[in-house]
CSV table of N, CA and C in Angstrom, one decimal:
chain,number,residue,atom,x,y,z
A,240,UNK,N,45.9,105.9,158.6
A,240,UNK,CA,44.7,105.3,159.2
A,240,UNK,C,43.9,104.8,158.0
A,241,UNK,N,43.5,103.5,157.8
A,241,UNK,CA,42.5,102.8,157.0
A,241,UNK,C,41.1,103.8,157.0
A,242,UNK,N,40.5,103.8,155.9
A,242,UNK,CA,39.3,104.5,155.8
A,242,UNK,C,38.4,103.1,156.8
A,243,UNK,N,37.5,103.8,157.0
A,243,UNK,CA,36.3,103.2,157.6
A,243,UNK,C,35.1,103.3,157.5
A,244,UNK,N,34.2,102.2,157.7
A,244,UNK,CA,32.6,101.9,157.7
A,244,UNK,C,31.8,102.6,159.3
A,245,UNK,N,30.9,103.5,159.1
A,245,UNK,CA,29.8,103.4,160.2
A,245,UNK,C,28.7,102.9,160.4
A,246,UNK,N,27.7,102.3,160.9
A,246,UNK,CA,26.8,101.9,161.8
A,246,UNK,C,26.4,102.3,162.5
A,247,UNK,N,25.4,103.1,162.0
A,247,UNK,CA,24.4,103.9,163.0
A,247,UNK,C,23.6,103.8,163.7
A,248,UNK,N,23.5,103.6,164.9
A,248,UNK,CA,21.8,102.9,165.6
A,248,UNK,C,21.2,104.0,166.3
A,249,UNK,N,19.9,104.1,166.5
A,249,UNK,CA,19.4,105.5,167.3
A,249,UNK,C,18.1,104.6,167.8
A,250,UNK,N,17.6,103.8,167.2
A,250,UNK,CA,16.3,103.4,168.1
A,250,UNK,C,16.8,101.7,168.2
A,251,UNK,N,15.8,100.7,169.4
A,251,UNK,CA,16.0,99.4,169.5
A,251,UNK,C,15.0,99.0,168.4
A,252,UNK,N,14.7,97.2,168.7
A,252,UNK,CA,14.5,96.5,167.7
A,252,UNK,C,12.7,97.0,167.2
A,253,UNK,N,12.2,97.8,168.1
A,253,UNK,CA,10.8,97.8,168.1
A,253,UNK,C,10.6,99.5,167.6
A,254,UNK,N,11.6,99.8,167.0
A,254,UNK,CA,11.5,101.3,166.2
A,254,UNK,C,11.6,102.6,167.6
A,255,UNK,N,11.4,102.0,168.8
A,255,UNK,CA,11.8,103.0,170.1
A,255,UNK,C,12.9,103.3,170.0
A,256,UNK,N,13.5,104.8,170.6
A,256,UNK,CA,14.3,105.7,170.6
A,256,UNK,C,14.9,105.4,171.9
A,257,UNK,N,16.4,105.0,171.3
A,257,UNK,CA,17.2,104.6,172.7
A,257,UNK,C,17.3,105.9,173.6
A,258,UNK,N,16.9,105.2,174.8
A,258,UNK,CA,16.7,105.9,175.8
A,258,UNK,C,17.9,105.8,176.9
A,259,UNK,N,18.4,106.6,177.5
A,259,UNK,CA,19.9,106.6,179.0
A,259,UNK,C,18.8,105.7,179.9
A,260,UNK,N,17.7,105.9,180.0
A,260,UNK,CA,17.0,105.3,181.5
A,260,UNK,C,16.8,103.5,181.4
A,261,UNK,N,16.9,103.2,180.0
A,261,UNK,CA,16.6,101.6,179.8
A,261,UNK,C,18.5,101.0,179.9
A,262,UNK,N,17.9,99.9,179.6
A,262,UNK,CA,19.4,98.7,179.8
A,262,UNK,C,19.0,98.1,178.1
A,263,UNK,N,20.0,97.6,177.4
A,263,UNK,CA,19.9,97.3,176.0
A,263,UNK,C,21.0,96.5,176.1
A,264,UNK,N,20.8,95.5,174.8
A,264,UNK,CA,22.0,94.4,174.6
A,264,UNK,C,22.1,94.6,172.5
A,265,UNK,N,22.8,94.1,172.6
A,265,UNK,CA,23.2,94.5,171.3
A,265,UNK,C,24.2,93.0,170.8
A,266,UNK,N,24.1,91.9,169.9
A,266,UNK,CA,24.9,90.8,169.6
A,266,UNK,C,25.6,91.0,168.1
A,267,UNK,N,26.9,91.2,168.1
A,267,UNK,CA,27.6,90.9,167.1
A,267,UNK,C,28.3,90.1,167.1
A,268,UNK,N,27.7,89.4,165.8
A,268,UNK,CA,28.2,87.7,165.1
A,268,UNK,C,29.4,87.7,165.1
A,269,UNK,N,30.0,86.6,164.8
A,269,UNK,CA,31.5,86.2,165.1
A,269,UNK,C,32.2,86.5,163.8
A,270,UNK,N,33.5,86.4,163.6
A,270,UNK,CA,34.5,86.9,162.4
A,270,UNK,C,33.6,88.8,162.5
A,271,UNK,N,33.8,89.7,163.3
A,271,UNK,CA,33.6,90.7,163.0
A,271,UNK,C,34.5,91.6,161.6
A,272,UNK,N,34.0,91.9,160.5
A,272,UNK,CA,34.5,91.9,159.3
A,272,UNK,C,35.2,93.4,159.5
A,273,UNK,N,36.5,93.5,160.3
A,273,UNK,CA,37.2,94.4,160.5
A,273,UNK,C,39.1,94.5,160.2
A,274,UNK,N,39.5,94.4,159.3
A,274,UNK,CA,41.1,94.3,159.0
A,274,UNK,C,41.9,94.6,160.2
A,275,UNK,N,41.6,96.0,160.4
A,275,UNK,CA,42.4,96.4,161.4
A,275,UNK,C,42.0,96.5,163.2
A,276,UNK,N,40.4,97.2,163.0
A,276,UNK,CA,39.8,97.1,164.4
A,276,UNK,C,38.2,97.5,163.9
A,277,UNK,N,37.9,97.5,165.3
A,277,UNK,CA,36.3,97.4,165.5
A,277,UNK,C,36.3,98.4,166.8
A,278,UNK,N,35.5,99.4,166.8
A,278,UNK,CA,35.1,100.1,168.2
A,278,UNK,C,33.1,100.3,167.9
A,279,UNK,N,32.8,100.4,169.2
A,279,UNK,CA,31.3,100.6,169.7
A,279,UNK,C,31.9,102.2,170.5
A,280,UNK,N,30.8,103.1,169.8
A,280,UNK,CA,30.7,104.4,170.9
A,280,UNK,C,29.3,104.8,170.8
A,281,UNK,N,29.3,106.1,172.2
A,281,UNK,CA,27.6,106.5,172.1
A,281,UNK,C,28.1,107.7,172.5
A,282,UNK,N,27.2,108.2,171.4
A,282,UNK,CA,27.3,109.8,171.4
A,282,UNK,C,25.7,109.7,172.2
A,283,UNK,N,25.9,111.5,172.6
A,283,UNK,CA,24.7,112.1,173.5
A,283,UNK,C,23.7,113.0,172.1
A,284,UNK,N,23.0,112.5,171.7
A,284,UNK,CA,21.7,112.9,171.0
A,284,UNK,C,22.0,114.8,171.2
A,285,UNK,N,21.8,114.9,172.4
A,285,UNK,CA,21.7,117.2,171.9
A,285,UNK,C,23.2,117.0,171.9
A,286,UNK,N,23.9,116.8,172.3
A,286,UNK,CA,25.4,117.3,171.4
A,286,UNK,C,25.9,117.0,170.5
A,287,UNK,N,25.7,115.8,169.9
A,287,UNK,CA,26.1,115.0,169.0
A,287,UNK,C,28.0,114.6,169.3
A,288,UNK,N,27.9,114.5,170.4
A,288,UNK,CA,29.2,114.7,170.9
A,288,UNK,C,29.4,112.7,171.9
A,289,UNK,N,30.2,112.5,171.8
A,289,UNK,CA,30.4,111.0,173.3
A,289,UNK,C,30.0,111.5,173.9
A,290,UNK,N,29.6,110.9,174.7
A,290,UNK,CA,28.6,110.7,176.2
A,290,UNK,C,29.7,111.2,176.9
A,291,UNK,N,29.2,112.2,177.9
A,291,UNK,CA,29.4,112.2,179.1
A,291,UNK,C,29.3,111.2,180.1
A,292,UNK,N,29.8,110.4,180.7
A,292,UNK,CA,29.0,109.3,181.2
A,292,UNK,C,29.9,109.0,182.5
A,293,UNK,N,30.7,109.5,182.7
A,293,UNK,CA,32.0,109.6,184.1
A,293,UNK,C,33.1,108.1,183.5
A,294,UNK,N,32.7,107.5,182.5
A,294,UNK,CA,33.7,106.6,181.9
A,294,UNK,C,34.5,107.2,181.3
A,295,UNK,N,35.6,106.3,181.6
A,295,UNK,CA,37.2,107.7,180.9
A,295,UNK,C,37.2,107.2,179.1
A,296,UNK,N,36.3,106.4,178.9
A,296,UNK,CA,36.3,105.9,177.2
A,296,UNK,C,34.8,105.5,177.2
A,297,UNK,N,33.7,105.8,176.5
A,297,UNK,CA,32.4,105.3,176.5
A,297,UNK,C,32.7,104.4,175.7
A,298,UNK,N,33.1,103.6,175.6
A,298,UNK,CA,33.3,102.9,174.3
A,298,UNK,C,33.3,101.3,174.8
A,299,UNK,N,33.7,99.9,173.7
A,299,UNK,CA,34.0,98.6,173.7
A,299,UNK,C,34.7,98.5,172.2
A,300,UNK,N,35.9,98.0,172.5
A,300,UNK,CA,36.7,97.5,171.3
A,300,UNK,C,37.1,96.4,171.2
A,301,UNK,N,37.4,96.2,169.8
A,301,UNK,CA,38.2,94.9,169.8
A,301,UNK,C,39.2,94.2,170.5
A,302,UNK,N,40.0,95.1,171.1
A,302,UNK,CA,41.1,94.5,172.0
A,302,UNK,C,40.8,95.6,173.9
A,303,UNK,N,40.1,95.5,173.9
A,303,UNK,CA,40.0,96.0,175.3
A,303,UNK,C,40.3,95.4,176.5
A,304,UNK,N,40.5,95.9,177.1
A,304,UNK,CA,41.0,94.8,178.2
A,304,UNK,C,40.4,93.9,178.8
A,305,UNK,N,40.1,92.9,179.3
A,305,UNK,CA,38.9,92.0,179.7
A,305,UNK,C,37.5,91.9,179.2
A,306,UNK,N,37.9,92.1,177.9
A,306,UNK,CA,36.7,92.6,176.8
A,306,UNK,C,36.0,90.6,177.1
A,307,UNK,N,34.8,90.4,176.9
A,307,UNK,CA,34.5,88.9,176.7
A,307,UNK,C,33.8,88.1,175.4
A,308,UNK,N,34.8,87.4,174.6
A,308,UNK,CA,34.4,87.0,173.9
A,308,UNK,C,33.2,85.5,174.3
A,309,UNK,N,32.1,85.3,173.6
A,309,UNK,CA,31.3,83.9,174.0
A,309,UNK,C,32.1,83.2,173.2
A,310,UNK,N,31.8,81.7,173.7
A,310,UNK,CA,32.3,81.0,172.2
A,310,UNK,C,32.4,80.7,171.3
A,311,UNK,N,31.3,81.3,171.0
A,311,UNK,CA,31.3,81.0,169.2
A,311,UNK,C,32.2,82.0,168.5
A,312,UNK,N,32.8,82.8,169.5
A,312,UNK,CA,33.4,84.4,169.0
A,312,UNK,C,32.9,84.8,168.5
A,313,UNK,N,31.3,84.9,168.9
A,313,UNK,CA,30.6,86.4,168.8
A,313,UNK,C,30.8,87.4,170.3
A,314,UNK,N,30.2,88.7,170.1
A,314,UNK,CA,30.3,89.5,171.4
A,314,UNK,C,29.1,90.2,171.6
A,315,UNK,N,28.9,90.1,173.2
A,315,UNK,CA,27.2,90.9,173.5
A,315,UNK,C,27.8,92.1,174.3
A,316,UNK,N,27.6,93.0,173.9
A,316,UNK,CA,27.6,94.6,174.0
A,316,UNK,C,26.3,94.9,174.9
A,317,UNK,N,26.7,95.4,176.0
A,317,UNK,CA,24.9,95.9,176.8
A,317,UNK,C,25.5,97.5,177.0
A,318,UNK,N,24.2,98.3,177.0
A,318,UNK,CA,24.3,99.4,177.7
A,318,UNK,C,23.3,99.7,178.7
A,319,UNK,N,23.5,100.9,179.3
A,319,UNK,CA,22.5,101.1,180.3
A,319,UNK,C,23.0,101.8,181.6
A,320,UNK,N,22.4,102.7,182.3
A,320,UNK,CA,22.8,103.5,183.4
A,320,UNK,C,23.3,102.4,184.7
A,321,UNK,N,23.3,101.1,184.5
A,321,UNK,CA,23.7,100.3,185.9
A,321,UNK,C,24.4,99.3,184.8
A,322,UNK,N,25.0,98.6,185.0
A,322,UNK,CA,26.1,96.9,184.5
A,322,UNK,C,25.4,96.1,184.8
A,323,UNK,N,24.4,95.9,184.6
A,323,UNK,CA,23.6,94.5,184.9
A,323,UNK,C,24.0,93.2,183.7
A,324,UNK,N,24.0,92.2,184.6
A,324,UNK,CA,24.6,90.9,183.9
A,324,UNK,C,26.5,91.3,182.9
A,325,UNK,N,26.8,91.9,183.0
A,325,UNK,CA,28.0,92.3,182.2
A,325,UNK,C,28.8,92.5,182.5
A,326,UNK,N,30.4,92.0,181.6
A,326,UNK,CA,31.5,92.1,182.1
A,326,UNK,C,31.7,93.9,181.6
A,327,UNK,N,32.5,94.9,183.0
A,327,UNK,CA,32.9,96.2,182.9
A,327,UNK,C,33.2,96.2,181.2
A,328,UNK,N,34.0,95.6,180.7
A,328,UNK,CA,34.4,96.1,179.4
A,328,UNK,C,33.4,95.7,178.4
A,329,UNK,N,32.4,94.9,178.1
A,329,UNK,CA,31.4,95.1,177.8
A,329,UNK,C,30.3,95.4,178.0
A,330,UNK,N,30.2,96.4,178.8
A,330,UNK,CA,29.2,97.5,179.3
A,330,UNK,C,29.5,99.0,178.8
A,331,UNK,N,28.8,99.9,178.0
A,331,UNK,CA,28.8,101.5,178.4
A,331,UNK,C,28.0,101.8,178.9
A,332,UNK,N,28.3,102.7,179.8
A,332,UNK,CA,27.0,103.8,180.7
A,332,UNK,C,26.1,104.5,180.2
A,333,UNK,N,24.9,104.5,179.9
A,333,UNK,CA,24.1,105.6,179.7
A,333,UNK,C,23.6,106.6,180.9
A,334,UNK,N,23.2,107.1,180.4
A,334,UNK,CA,22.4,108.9,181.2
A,334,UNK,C,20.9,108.7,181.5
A,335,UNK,N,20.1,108.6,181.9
A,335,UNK,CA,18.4,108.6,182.3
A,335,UNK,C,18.5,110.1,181.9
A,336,UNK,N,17.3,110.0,180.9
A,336,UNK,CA,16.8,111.2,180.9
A,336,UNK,C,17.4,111.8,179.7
A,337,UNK,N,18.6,111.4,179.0
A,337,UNK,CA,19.1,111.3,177.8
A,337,UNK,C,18.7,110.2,176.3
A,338,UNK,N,18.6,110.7,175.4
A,338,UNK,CA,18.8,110.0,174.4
A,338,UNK,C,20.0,109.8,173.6
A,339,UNK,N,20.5,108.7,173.0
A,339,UNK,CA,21.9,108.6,172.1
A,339,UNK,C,22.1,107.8,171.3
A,340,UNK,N,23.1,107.7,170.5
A,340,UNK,CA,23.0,107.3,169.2
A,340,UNK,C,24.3,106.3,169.3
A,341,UNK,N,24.0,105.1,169.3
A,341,UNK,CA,25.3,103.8,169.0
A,341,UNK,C,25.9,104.2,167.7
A,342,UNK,N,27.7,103.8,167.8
A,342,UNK,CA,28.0,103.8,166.6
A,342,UNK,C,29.1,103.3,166.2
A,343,UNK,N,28.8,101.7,165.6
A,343,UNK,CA,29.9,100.8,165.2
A,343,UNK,C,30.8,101.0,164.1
A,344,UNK,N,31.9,101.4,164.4
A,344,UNK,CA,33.0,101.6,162.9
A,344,UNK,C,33.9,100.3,163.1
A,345,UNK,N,33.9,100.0,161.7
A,345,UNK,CA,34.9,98.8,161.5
A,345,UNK,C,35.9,99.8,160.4
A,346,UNK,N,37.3,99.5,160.9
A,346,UNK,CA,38.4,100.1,160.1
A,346,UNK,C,39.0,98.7,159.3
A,347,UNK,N,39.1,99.1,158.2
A,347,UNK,CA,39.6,98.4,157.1
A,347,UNK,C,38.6,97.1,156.9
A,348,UNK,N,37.2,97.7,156.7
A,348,UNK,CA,36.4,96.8,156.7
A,348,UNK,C,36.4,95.6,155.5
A,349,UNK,N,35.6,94.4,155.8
A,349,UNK,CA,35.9,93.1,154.8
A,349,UNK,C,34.4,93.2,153.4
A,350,UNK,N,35.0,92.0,152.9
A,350,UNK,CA,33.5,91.8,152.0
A,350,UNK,C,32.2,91.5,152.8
A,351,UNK,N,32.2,90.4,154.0
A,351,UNK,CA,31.4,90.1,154.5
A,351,UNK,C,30.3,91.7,155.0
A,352,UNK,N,31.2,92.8,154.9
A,352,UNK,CA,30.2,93.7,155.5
A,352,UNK,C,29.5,94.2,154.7
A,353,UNK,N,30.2,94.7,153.1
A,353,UNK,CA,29.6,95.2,152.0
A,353,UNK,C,28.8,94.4,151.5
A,354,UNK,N,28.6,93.0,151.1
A,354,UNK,CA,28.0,92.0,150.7
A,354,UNK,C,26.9,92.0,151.7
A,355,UNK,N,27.0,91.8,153.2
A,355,UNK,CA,25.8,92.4,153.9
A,355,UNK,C,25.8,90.6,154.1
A,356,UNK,N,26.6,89.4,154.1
A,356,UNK,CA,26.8,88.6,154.7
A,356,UNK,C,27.1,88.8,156.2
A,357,UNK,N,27.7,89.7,156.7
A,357,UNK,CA,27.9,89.9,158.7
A,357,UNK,C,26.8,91.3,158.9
A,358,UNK,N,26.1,91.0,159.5
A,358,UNK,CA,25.6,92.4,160.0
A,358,UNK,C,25.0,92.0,161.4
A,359,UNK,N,25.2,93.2,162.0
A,359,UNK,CA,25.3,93.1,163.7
A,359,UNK,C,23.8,92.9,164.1
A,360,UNK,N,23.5,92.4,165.3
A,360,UNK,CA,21.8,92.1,165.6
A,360,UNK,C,21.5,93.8,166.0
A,361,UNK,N,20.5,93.5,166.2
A,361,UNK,CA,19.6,94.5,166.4
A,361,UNK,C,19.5,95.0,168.2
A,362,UNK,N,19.2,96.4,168.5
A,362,UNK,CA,19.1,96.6,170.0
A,362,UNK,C,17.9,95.9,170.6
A,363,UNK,N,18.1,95.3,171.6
A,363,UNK,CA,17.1,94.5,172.8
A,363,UNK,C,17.3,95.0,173.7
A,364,UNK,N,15.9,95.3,174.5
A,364,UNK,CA,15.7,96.1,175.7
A,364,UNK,C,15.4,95.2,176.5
A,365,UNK,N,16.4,94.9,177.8
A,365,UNK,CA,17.1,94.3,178.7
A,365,UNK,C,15.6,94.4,180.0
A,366,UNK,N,14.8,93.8,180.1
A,366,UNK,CA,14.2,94.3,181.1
A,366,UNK,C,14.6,94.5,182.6
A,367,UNK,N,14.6,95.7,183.6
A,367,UNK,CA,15.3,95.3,185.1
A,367,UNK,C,14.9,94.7,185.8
């Protein structure tokens, strides 16, 4: 297995602490700077563990199944306790009443990431 890069997120774009009860979007730019792959997971804040979340993968990857790329081949990642606006595979479930922590690894990451030429946008809170 290629060593790998993480990407940590714990609060959205306005310094707030991601919350299970909100909806969030998340946009990563196109040529994702990954050799081998790219995954999105959310761990649960008191366990430091993946979410519980009744999904059999809390996750979004690079080759998922019905994953959606836009055209430009960037990809918008939303989370939140309901799927609003989103295709199933780019959606994970959150918890109301939980806090959690996003966490993008790219395996066999490129220059574009180290150079700090690709970096992913920032969390937006999706209003209901």
């Amino acid at each position: 297995m290629e060593e790998h890069e993480k990407y940590i997120v714990t609060s959205d774009a306005r310094g707030n602490a991601l919350k299970g009860e909100n909806n969030y979007l998340i946009h990563l730019p196109p040529k994702i700077p990954a050799r081998a792959f790219w995954s999105i997971l959310v761990y649960d804040n008191q366990t430091d563990l993946i979410i519980r979340n009744g999904q059999p993968w809390p996750s979004v990857f690079h080759n998922a199944k019905g994953l959606v790329i836009n055209a430009d081949g960037s990809i918008d990642v939303r989370f939140g306790p309901e799927m609003l606006r989103a295709n199933k595979s780019n959606w994970i479930k959150t918890i109301p009443g939980k806090g959690w922590t996003m966490i993008l690894r790219l395996y066999g990451a490129m220059d574009s990431w180290f150079d700090k030429t690709w970096q992913p946008g920032q969390f937006e809170e999706i209003p209901k």
